[in-house]
Short mmCIF file of C-alpha atoms and ligand atoms in Angstrom, two decimals:
data_model
loop_
_atom_site.label_atom_id
_atom_site.label_comp_id
_atom_site.label_asym_id
_atom_site.label_seq_id
_atom_site.Cartn_x
_atom_site.Cartn_y
_atom_site.Cartn_z
CA MET A 1 -9.46 2.17 -18.05
CA ASN A 2 -9.55 2.11 -14.24
CA ILE A 3 -7.44 -0.21 -12.11
CA ALA A 4 -6.60 -0.80 -8.46
CA VAL A 5 -3.21 -1.85 -7.12
CA LEU A 6 -3.60 -3.49 -3.72
CA GLY A 7 -1.19 -5.08 -1.29
CA ALA A 8 -1.98 -8.78 -1.32
CA MET A 9 -0.16 -9.73 1.89
CA TRP A 10 1.01 -7.72 4.94
CA GLY A 11 2.08 -4.56 3.10
CA ASP A 12 5.58 -3.76 1.80
CA GLU A 13 5.02 -5.85 -1.34
CA GLY A 14 6.43 -3.19 -3.64
CA LYS A 15 3.14 -1.45 -4.51
CA GLY A 16 4.83 1.97 -4.55
CA HIS A 17 7.32 0.91 -7.21
CA ILE A 18 4.59 -0.66 -9.34
CA THR A 19 2.14 2.23 -8.96
CA HIS A 20 4.88 4.72 -9.76
CA HIS A 21 5.71 2.85 -12.95
CA LEU A 22 2.09 2.45 -14.08
CA SER A 23 1.01 5.97 -13.08
CA ARG A 24 2.18 7.55 -16.37
CA ASN A 25 -0.70 5.72 -18.11
CA PHE A 26 -3.37 7.32 -15.90
CA ASP A 27 -4.86 10.75 -15.28
CA TRP A 28 -5.30 10.29 -11.54
CA VAL A 29 -3.67 8.18 -8.84
CA ILE A 30 -5.96 7.94 -5.84
CA ARG A 31 -5.10 6.77 -2.31
CA PHE A 32 -8.20 5.57 -0.49
CA ASN A 33 -7.12 4.10 2.86
CA GLY A 34 -4.66 4.37 5.72
CA GLY A 35 -2.42 7.29 6.49
CA ALA A 36 1.24 7.97 7.15
CA ASN A 37 1.72 4.38 8.37
CA ALA A 38 2.27 3.44 4.72
CA GLY A 39 5.82 3.69 3.41
CA HIS A 40 5.77 3.58 -0.37
CA THR A 41 9.33 3.46 -1.67
CA ILE A 42 10.01 4.92 -5.10
CA TYR A 43 13.23 5.25 -7.09
CA ARG A 44 13.21 8.12 -9.56
CA ASP A 45 16.24 9.19 -11.61
CA GLY A 46 18.45 7.12 -9.29
CA LYS A 47 17.13 8.88 -6.16
CA LYS A 48 15.09 7.18 -3.42
CA PHE A 49 11.80 8.77 -2.27
CA VAL A 50 9.43 7.47 0.40
CA HIS A 51 5.83 8.68 0.21
CA ASN A 52 3.81 8.12 3.35
CA LEU A 53 0.70 10.08 2.38
CA LEU A 54 1.13 11.20 -1.21
CA PRO A 55 0.11 8.65 -3.84
CA SER A 56 3.10 7.06 -5.62
CA VAL A 57 2.76 9.27 -8.68
CA ASP A 58 5.62 9.66 -11.10
CA PHE A 59 5.73 13.45 -10.89
CA ARG A 60 7.86 13.63 -14.03
CA HIS A 61 4.65 13.14 -16.01
CA SER A 62 2.80 16.41 -15.67
CA HIS A 63 -0.62 15.09 -16.74
CA VAL A 64 -0.92 12.81 -13.67
CA ASN A 65 -2.84 14.20 -10.69
CA SER A 66 -3.00 12.76 -7.20
CA TYR A 67 -5.99 12.48 -4.87
CA LEU A 68 -6.04 11.66 -1.17
CA GLY A 69 -9.44 10.07 -0.60
CA SER A 70 -11.96 10.30 2.21
CA GLY A 71 -11.10 6.84 3.56
CA MET A 72 -7.71 8.13 4.64
CA VAL A 73 -6.70 9.60 7.98
CA ILE A 74 -4.35 12.49 7.34
CA ASP A 75 -1.58 14.01 9.42
CA LEU A 76 -1.62 17.47 7.86
CA GLU A 77 1.86 18.43 9.09
CA LYS A 78 3.30 15.27 7.55
CA LEU A 79 1.47 16.03 4.32
CA ARG A 80 2.94 19.55 4.26
CA ASP A 81 6.46 18.07 4.72
CA GLU A 82 5.92 15.69 1.80
CA VAL A 83 4.57 18.42 -0.47
CA VAL A 84 7.47 20.74 0.44
CA GLU A 85 9.94 17.91 -0.27
CA ALA A 86 8.29 17.04 -3.61
CA GLU A 87 8.24 20.73 -4.62
CA LYS A 88 12.05 20.87 -4.31
CA THR A 89 12.44 18.52 -7.26
CA TYR A 90 9.16 19.23 -9.05
CA PRO A 91 8.24 22.92 -8.57
CA GLY A 92 4.50 23.51 -8.88
CA VAL A 93 3.61 19.91 -8.06
CA GLY A 94 1.27 21.09 -5.27
CA LYS A 95 -1.24 22.10 -7.95
CA ARG A 96 -1.58 18.45 -8.90
CA ILE A 97 -2.47 17.34 -5.37
CA TYR A 98 -6.12 17.14 -4.26
CA VAL A 99 -7.31 16.20 -0.78
CA ASP A 100 -10.82 15.07 0.16
CA LYS A 101 -12.30 17.28 2.86
CA ASP A 102 -14.18 14.21 4.15
CA ALA A 103 -10.90 12.53 5.19
CA PHE A 104 -10.35 12.55 8.94
CA ILE A 105 -7.47 14.31 10.66
CA VAL A 106 -4.76 12.51 12.61
CA GLU A 107 -4.47 14.83 15.58
CA HIS A 108 -1.44 15.17 17.88
CA LYS A 109 -3.27 13.30 20.63
CA HIS A 110 -3.74 10.30 18.32
CA LYS A 111 0.01 9.82 17.92
CA GLU A 112 0.52 10.02 21.67
CA GLU A 113 -2.27 7.49 22.26
CA ASP A 114 -0.79 5.14 19.64
CA ARG A 115 2.60 5.16 21.40
CA SER A 116 1.08 4.44 24.79
CA THR A 117 -1.50 1.78 23.83
CA ASN A 118 -0.66 -0.08 20.59
CA GLY A 119 2.83 -1.48 21.19
CA HIS A 120 1.49 -5.05 21.43
CA ILE A 121 0.27 -4.85 17.79
CA GLY A 122 3.57 -3.43 16.58
CA SER A 123 1.92 -0.19 15.46
CA THR A 124 3.89 2.29 13.38
CA ASN A 125 2.84 4.93 15.99
CA ARG A 126 1.55 7.28 13.30
CA GLY A 127 -1.76 7.72 15.16
CA ILE A 128 -3.73 5.58 12.71
CA GLY A 129 -5.67 3.34 15.11
CA PRO A 130 -6.71 6.15 17.47
CA ALA A 131 -7.76 8.38 14.55
CA TYR A 132 -9.97 5.63 13.07
CA LYS A 133 -11.26 4.82 16.58
CA ASP A 134 -12.48 8.42 16.96
CA LYS A 135 -13.95 8.32 13.45
CA ILE A 136 -15.97 5.18 14.23
CA GLY A 137 -16.81 6.54 17.69
CA ARG A 138 -18.22 9.67 16.01
CA SER A 139 -15.90 12.09 17.74
CA GLY A 140 -13.32 12.51 14.95
CA LYS A 141 -12.59 15.72 13.04
CA ARG A 142 -12.78 15.84 9.29
CA ILE A 143 -10.57 18.18 7.28
CA GLY A 144 -13.75 19.92 6.10
CA ASP A 145 -14.52 20.80 9.74
CA LEU A 146 -11.52 23.13 9.68
CA PHE A 147 -13.11 25.33 7.04
CA THR A 148 -15.73 27.95 7.74
CA GLN A 149 -17.30 29.75 4.82
CA GLY A 150 -14.79 28.08 2.51
CA LYS A 151 -11.73 29.32 4.42
CA PRO A 152 -9.61 27.55 7.04
CA ASP A 153 -10.92 28.31 10.51
CA LEU A 154 -8.13 30.21 12.24
CA ILE A 155 -8.97 28.99 15.72
CA THR A 156 -8.56 25.26 15.26
CA GLY A 157 -4.81 24.79 15.69
CA TYR A 158 -4.41 23.17 12.25
CA SER A 159 -5.17 26.24 10.19
CA ASP A 160 -1.54 27.34 9.65
CA VAL A 161 -0.65 24.05 8.07
CA LEU A 162 -3.79 24.14 5.93
CA LEU A 163 -2.93 27.64 4.74
CA ASP A 164 0.59 26.45 3.88
CA LEU A 165 -0.82 23.60 1.83
CA ILE A 166 -3.30 25.88 0.05
CA GLY A 167 -0.41 28.29 -0.59
CA LYS A 168 1.43 25.44 -2.31
CA GLY A 169 -1.54 24.98 -4.64
CA VAL A 170 -3.10 21.94 -2.92
CA THR A 171 -6.88 21.74 -3.50
CA PHE A 172 -9.23 20.66 -0.70
CA THR A 173 -12.43 19.32 -2.20
CA TYR A 174 -14.91 16.42 -2.41
CA ALA A 175 -14.79 13.38 -4.75
CA LEU A 176 -18.38 13.87 -5.86
CA ALA A 177 -17.65 17.42 -6.97
CA TRP A 178 -15.27 15.86 -9.52
CA GLU A 179 -17.47 12.95 -10.55
CA ASP A 180 -17.77 14.08 -14.19
CA VAL A 181 -14.02 14.67 -14.43
CA PHE A 182 -13.23 11.30 -12.86
CA LYS A 183 -15.71 9.54 -15.16
CA ALA A 184 -13.97 11.05 -18.19
CA SER A 185 -10.49 10.11 -16.85
CA SER A 186 -8.43 7.00 -16.26
CA LEU A 187 -8.00 6.21 -12.58
CA LEU A 188 -5.43 4.18 -10.68
CA PHE A 189 -6.48 3.44 -7.08
CA GLU A 190 -3.45 2.77 -4.91
CA GLY A 191 -4.06 0.70 -1.79
CA ALA A 192 -1.99 1.02 1.36
CA GLN A 193 -0.99 -1.87 3.66
CA GLY A 194 -2.32 -5.23 2.44
CA VAL A 195 -5.37 -7.47 2.64
CA LEU A 196 -3.92 -9.43 5.58
CA LEU A 197 -3.76 -6.13 7.52
CA ASP A 198 -7.32 -5.12 6.55
CA ILE A 199 -9.57 -4.20 9.49
CA ASN A 200 -12.33 -6.63 8.40
CA HIS A 201 -10.48 -9.49 6.73
CA GLY A 202 -6.91 -9.26 8.03
CA ILE A 203 -5.56 -11.37 10.87
CA TYR A 204 -7.30 -9.52 13.69
CA PRO A 205 -6.22 -7.95 16.03
CA TYR A 206 -2.84 -7.75 14.27
CA VAL A 207 -4.21 -5.45 11.61
CA SER A 208 -4.22 -1.83 10.65
CA CYS A 209 -7.54 0.02 10.98
CA SER A 210 -8.58 0.78 7.41
CA ASP A 211 -10.18 -0.95 4.42
CA ALA A 212 -7.27 -2.36 2.43
CA THR A 213 -9.48 -4.42 0.10
CA VAL A 214 -11.28 -3.27 -3.02
CA GLY A 215 -14.15 -2.34 -0.67
CA GLY A 216 -12.09 0.62 0.53
CA ILE A 217 -12.47 2.26 -2.88
CA ILE A 218 -16.25 2.27 -2.63
CA ALA A 219 -16.12 3.27 1.04
CA SER A 220 -14.02 6.25 -0.03
CA GLY A 221 -16.85 7.61 -2.20
CA PHE A 222 -15.79 6.20 -5.58
CA ALA A 223 -18.72 3.83 -6.14
CA PHE A 224 -19.18 5.48 -9.53
CA ALA A 225 -15.76 4.32 -10.77
CA LYS A 226 -15.97 0.93 -12.47
CA LEU A 227 -12.76 -1.10 -12.16
CA ASP A 228 -11.38 -2.98 -15.15
CA LYS A 229 -8.73 -4.86 -13.18
CA VAL A 230 -7.80 -5.27 -9.53
CA TYR A 231 -4.13 -6.12 -9.14
CA GLY A 232 -2.72 -7.69 -6.01
CA VAL A 233 0.99 -7.23 -5.42
CA ALA A 234 3.02 -9.88 -3.59
CA LYS A 235 6.72 -10.57 -3.25
CA CYS A 236 8.05 -13.95 -4.39
CA TYR A 237 8.73 -14.50 -0.68
CA ALA A 238 6.91 -13.01 2.31
CA THR A 239 7.54 -10.32 4.92
CA LYS A 240 5.64 -8.86 7.83
CA VAL A 241 6.23 -6.02 10.27
CA GLY A 242 4.68 -6.11 13.70
CA GLU A 243 3.20 -8.95 15.71
CA GLY A 244 0.75 -11.72 14.81
CA PRO A 245 0.59 -15.06 12.98
CA PHE A 246 3.01 -15.56 10.06
CA PRO A 247 2.72 -19.25 9.08
CA THR A 248 5.76 -19.44 6.74
CA GLU A 249 8.11 -17.38 8.91
CA LEU A 250 11.84 -18.18 8.94
CA HIS A 251 13.96 -17.83 12.06
CA GLY A 252 17.66 -17.60 12.94
CA GLN A 253 20.37 -17.41 10.30
CA PRO A 254 18.16 -18.21 7.24
CA ALA A 255 15.89 -15.32 8.28
CA ASP A 256 18.84 -12.96 8.81
CA ASP A 257 20.25 -13.90 5.41
CA LEU A 258 16.98 -13.30 3.53
CA ARG A 259 16.38 -10.04 5.43
CA GLN A 260 19.81 -8.73 4.44
CA LEU A 261 19.49 -9.90 0.84
CA GLY A 262 16.09 -8.27 0.41
CA ASN A 263 16.99 -5.21 2.52
CA GLU A 264 13.87 -5.92 4.54
CA PHE A 265 13.78 -2.99 6.93
CA GLY A 266 10.64 -0.86 7.35
CA ALA A 267 10.36 2.16 5.01
CA THR A 268 8.38 4.07 7.66
CA THR A 269 9.95 2.86 10.92
CA GLY A 270 13.27 1.25 9.90
CA ARG A 271 12.30 -1.87 11.88
CA PRO A 272 13.70 -5.22 10.69
CA ARG A 273 10.89 -7.06 8.91
CA ARG A 274 10.00 -10.65 9.73
CA VAL A 275 10.69 -12.80 6.66
CA GLY A 276 9.51 -16.17 5.30
CA TRP A 277 8.56 -18.04 2.15
CA LEU A 278 5.69 -17.22 -0.18
CA ASP A 279 2.41 -18.43 1.27
CA LEU A 280 -0.08 -19.35 -1.46
CA ALA A 281 -2.81 -20.30 1.02
CA ALA A 282 -2.66 -16.77 2.43
CA LEU A 283 -2.35 -15.23 -1.04
CA ARG A 284 -5.41 -17.12 -2.33
CA TYR A 285 -7.38 -15.98 0.74
CA ALA A 286 -6.23 -12.39 0.12
CA CYS A 287 -7.32 -12.55 -3.54
CA GLN A 288 -10.75 -13.88 -2.54
CA LYS A 289 -11.34 -11.42 0.30
CA GLY A 290 -9.60 -8.50 -1.38
CA GLY A 291 -11.43 -8.69 -4.72
CA ILE A 292 -8.10 -9.24 -6.48
CA ASN A 293 -8.27 -10.78 -9.96
CA HIS A 294 -4.72 -10.25 -11.30
CA LEU A 295 -1.32 -10.51 -9.68
CA ILE A 296 1.99 -8.68 -9.82
CA LEU A 297 4.96 -10.49 -8.27
CA THR A 298 8.03 -8.60 -7.11
CA LYS A 299 11.64 -8.96 -5.95
CA PHE A 300 12.59 -12.02 -8.00
CA ASP A 301 16.18 -10.75 -8.15
CA ILE A 302 16.53 -11.28 -4.39
CA LEU A 303 16.24 -15.06 -4.75
CA ASN A 304 18.69 -15.27 -7.70
CA GLY A 305 21.00 -18.24 -7.19
CA LEU A 306 18.85 -20.37 -4.85
CA SER A 307 18.77 -23.92 -6.21
CA LYS A 308 15.33 -24.58 -4.66
CA VAL A 309 12.69 -22.06 -3.58
CA PRO A 310 10.28 -23.27 -0.89
CA VAL A 311 6.63 -22.20 -1.32
CA CYS A 312 3.66 -22.97 0.93
CA VAL A 313 0.99 -24.38 -1.38
CA ALA A 314 -1.75 -25.01 1.19
CA TYR A 315 -2.57 -25.27 4.89
CA LYS A 316 -3.95 -28.49 6.32
CA LYS A 317 -7.20 -26.53 6.69
CA THR A 318 -7.95 -23.98 3.97
CA PRO A 319 -8.37 -20.54 5.57
CA VAL A 320 -11.82 -18.99 5.21
CA CYS A 321 -11.69 -16.48 8.07
CA PRO A 322 -8.99 -14.53 9.99
CA SER A 323 -8.85 -16.97 12.91
CA ASP A 324 -7.86 -19.81 10.54
CA PHE A 325 -4.39 -18.26 10.40
CA TYR A 326 -3.77 -18.97 14.05
CA ASN A 327 -2.04 -22.37 14.31
CA ALA A 328 -2.15 -22.86 10.52
CA VAL A 329 -0.06 -25.85 9.38
CA PRO A 330 1.67 -24.96 6.09
CA MET A 331 2.33 -27.63 3.46
CA THR A 332 5.45 -26.72 1.50
CA ALA A 333 6.73 -27.58 -1.98
CA GLU A 334 10.21 -26.85 -3.33
CA ILE A 335 10.37 -25.29 -6.77
CA PRO A 336 13.56 -25.22 -8.87
CA GLY A 337 15.19 -21.82 -8.37
CA TRP A 338 16.61 -19.36 -10.91
CA SER A 339 20.03 -17.89 -11.48
CA ASP A 340 18.72 -14.94 -13.49
CA ALA A 341 15.31 -13.48 -12.66
CA ARG A 342 15.26 -11.76 -16.06
CA ASP A 343 15.07 -15.10 -17.85
CA PRO A 344 11.35 -15.94 -18.21
CA ASP A 345 12.06 -19.62 -18.83
CA GLN A 346 13.61 -19.93 -15.39
CA LEU A 347 10.62 -18.33 -13.63
CA ALA A 348 7.92 -20.12 -15.59
CA LYS A 349 7.45 -23.01 -13.16
CA PHE A 350 7.22 -20.77 -10.10
CA ILE A 351 4.72 -18.42 -11.74
CA SER A 352 2.57 -21.19 -13.10
CA LEU A 353 2.37 -22.64 -9.57
CA VAL A 354 1.23 -19.26 -8.22
CA GLU A 355 -1.43 -18.98 -10.93
CA THR A 356 -2.69 -22.50 -10.34
CA PHE A 357 -3.07 -22.09 -6.60
CA THR A 358 -4.42 -18.53 -6.54
CA LYS A 359 -6.57 -18.83 -9.68
CA CYS A 360 -5.30 -15.37 -10.67
CA LYS A 361 -3.26 -14.49 -13.73
CA VAL A 362 0.18 -12.97 -13.14
CA GLU A 363 0.49 -9.91 -15.41
CA TYR A 364 3.71 -8.24 -14.33
CA ILE A 365 6.84 -9.22 -12.49
CA SER A 366 9.57 -7.07 -11.10
CA CYS A 367 13.20 -7.89 -10.40
CA GLY A 368 14.75 -4.63 -9.26
CA THR A 369 14.05 -1.03 -8.31
CA ASP A 370 14.31 0.50 -11.79
CA ASP A 371 11.38 1.11 -14.12
CA SER A 372 13.05 -1.21 -16.58
CA ASP A 373 12.95 -3.98 -13.95
CA ILE A 374 9.14 -4.20 -14.24
CA MET A 375 8.18 -6.55 -17.04
CA GLY A 376 4.93 -7.83 -18.48
CA TRP A 377 4.45 -11.56 -17.96
CA ALA A 378 2.94 -13.13 -21.04
CA ALA A 379 3.56 -16.85 -20.57
P1 LIG B 401 -0.74 0.77 12.48
O1 LIG B 401 -1.45 0.82 11.17
O2 LIG B 401 0.39 1.76 12.56
O3 LIG B 401 -1.66 0.87 13.63
O4 LIG B 401 -0.03 -0.66 12.61
C1 LIG B 401 -0.79 -1.86 12.75
C2 LIG B 401 -0.04 -3.05 12.15
O5 LIG B 401 0.03 -2.88 10.73
C3 LIG B 401 1.41 -3.17 12.62
O6 LIG B 401 1.75 -4.54 12.64
C4 LIG B 401 2.20 -2.45 11.55
O7 LIG B 401 3.54 -2.87 11.48
C5 LIG B 401 1.41 -2.85 10.32
N1 LIG B 401 1.50 -1.87 9.24
C6 LIG B 401 0.83 -0.69 9.14
N2 LIG B 401 1.12 -0.08 7.98
C7 LIG B 401 1.98 -0.88 7.32
C8 LIG B 401 2.60 -0.80 6.04
O8 LIG B 401 2.43 0.14 5.26
N3 LIG B 401 3.42 -1.85 5.72
C9 LIG B 401 3.61 -2.91 6.53
N4 LIG B 401 3.03 -3.04 7.73
C10 LIG B 401 2.22 -2.02 8.12
#
C-alpha cells in the first residue's frame, strides 16, 4: 500500500502529526518537495520535535526508513543539525536516513538572497526560492556534484558537513537505484507546504517554489510508485503565513482569539499566522488541482464550545485558476458547533458538509497532539 499525505491549504495543516502517526504502518516515509521552510511539528513521548528537512517518521519504530527526494532543496548544515538532534534520543537513527544525490543544495548565498529580495512574499528566508531559481536557471548545484569518484569532493566548501552526515550513517544515493526495494515496500509520501502554495497551482506569486501537489512525487523520480490513496490534510478552520489573498480571513479580536486558542504561530519562523474560517471553495480547488481523493481534518478540539462554526461553502465564482482567488467573494454557512470534538455525533454535520462540497471522503480526524487524538472517521 502506498499513500501520499499532502497539505490541502497553505501549509501548517497538521501533516507532520498525521504522517508521524501513520508512519509505523510503512517501510519508508519520503519527502519529495520543499526544504527547511517546512516546519513539521511532532509530539513524541510528551516531547515536542520540529522537523524541517527530515520526514516526520516515528523513529520509535525501527523498521521505518526516511528518504529525502530529488525534488527537495537541501540545506546540508540544517540537515546535519536535525540528524544530530535525532541521534540524541534515537542513537543510530542516521542509518535509516537516505538522501537523493539529485536533490539541489541550498547554498549560503541563497539564504542571503532570500532575505534581501523575498520579504514581500513573506518568505521563511530559508533560501528556498533562490535555490529553485538557480535549479530552473540551470546554474544550481546538486548534492551529487559534491562527490568525485564516490567520495565527497574536499574542495567544495560543503564537504565537511557531508562527511559528518556520512559518519552518522546517512546514505547518499538515487531513487532509481532502490526501485526494486521501493516496489517491494510500502511507501508514505509526505508533502511539504500545501496545494495553495504550490508553484504551479497555488495563489501566485504568494507561493513557495516547489511542487506541493501529487505531481511532485512523479517529478521527484517516483513515477514507478503507484498510489493507493492521496490524502489532503486541512484544519477545521484556516491559517496562512505570509502575504497574499485569504478570502475567509478574520481580523481584530476574533482573529486574535482564534490565533491564541489554536496556538497559531509559525513552527519555522515563530510568526503569528493569519487565521480564518474553513474555506470549502479553496479546499475543493486544492483537491482537484492537488490530486487529492481523501481528506484528513485536524484541530477540532480548538473550536470546542463554539455554538456556531462559520464555513465558506462557495465563492460567487467557482475558482478554476490561481487568479480567481483575488477578490473572491465567499458565501458562508453557519454549522452547529460542538462541545466535545471526541463525540462523532456532534461533528457529523460539519464533516458531511465538507464531504458534500469537496466530493472527497473524510477518513481521519484529529483533535489534539497525541497519537490517541487521531481517529478514523467511519460515518
Ligand atoms: P518560502 O517557501 O520560504 O519562499 O515562502 C513562500 C511563502 O510560502 C511564504 O508565504 C511562506 O510563509 C509560505 N510557506 C513556506 N513554507 C511554509 C510552510 O511549511 N508552512 C506554511 N507556510 C509556508
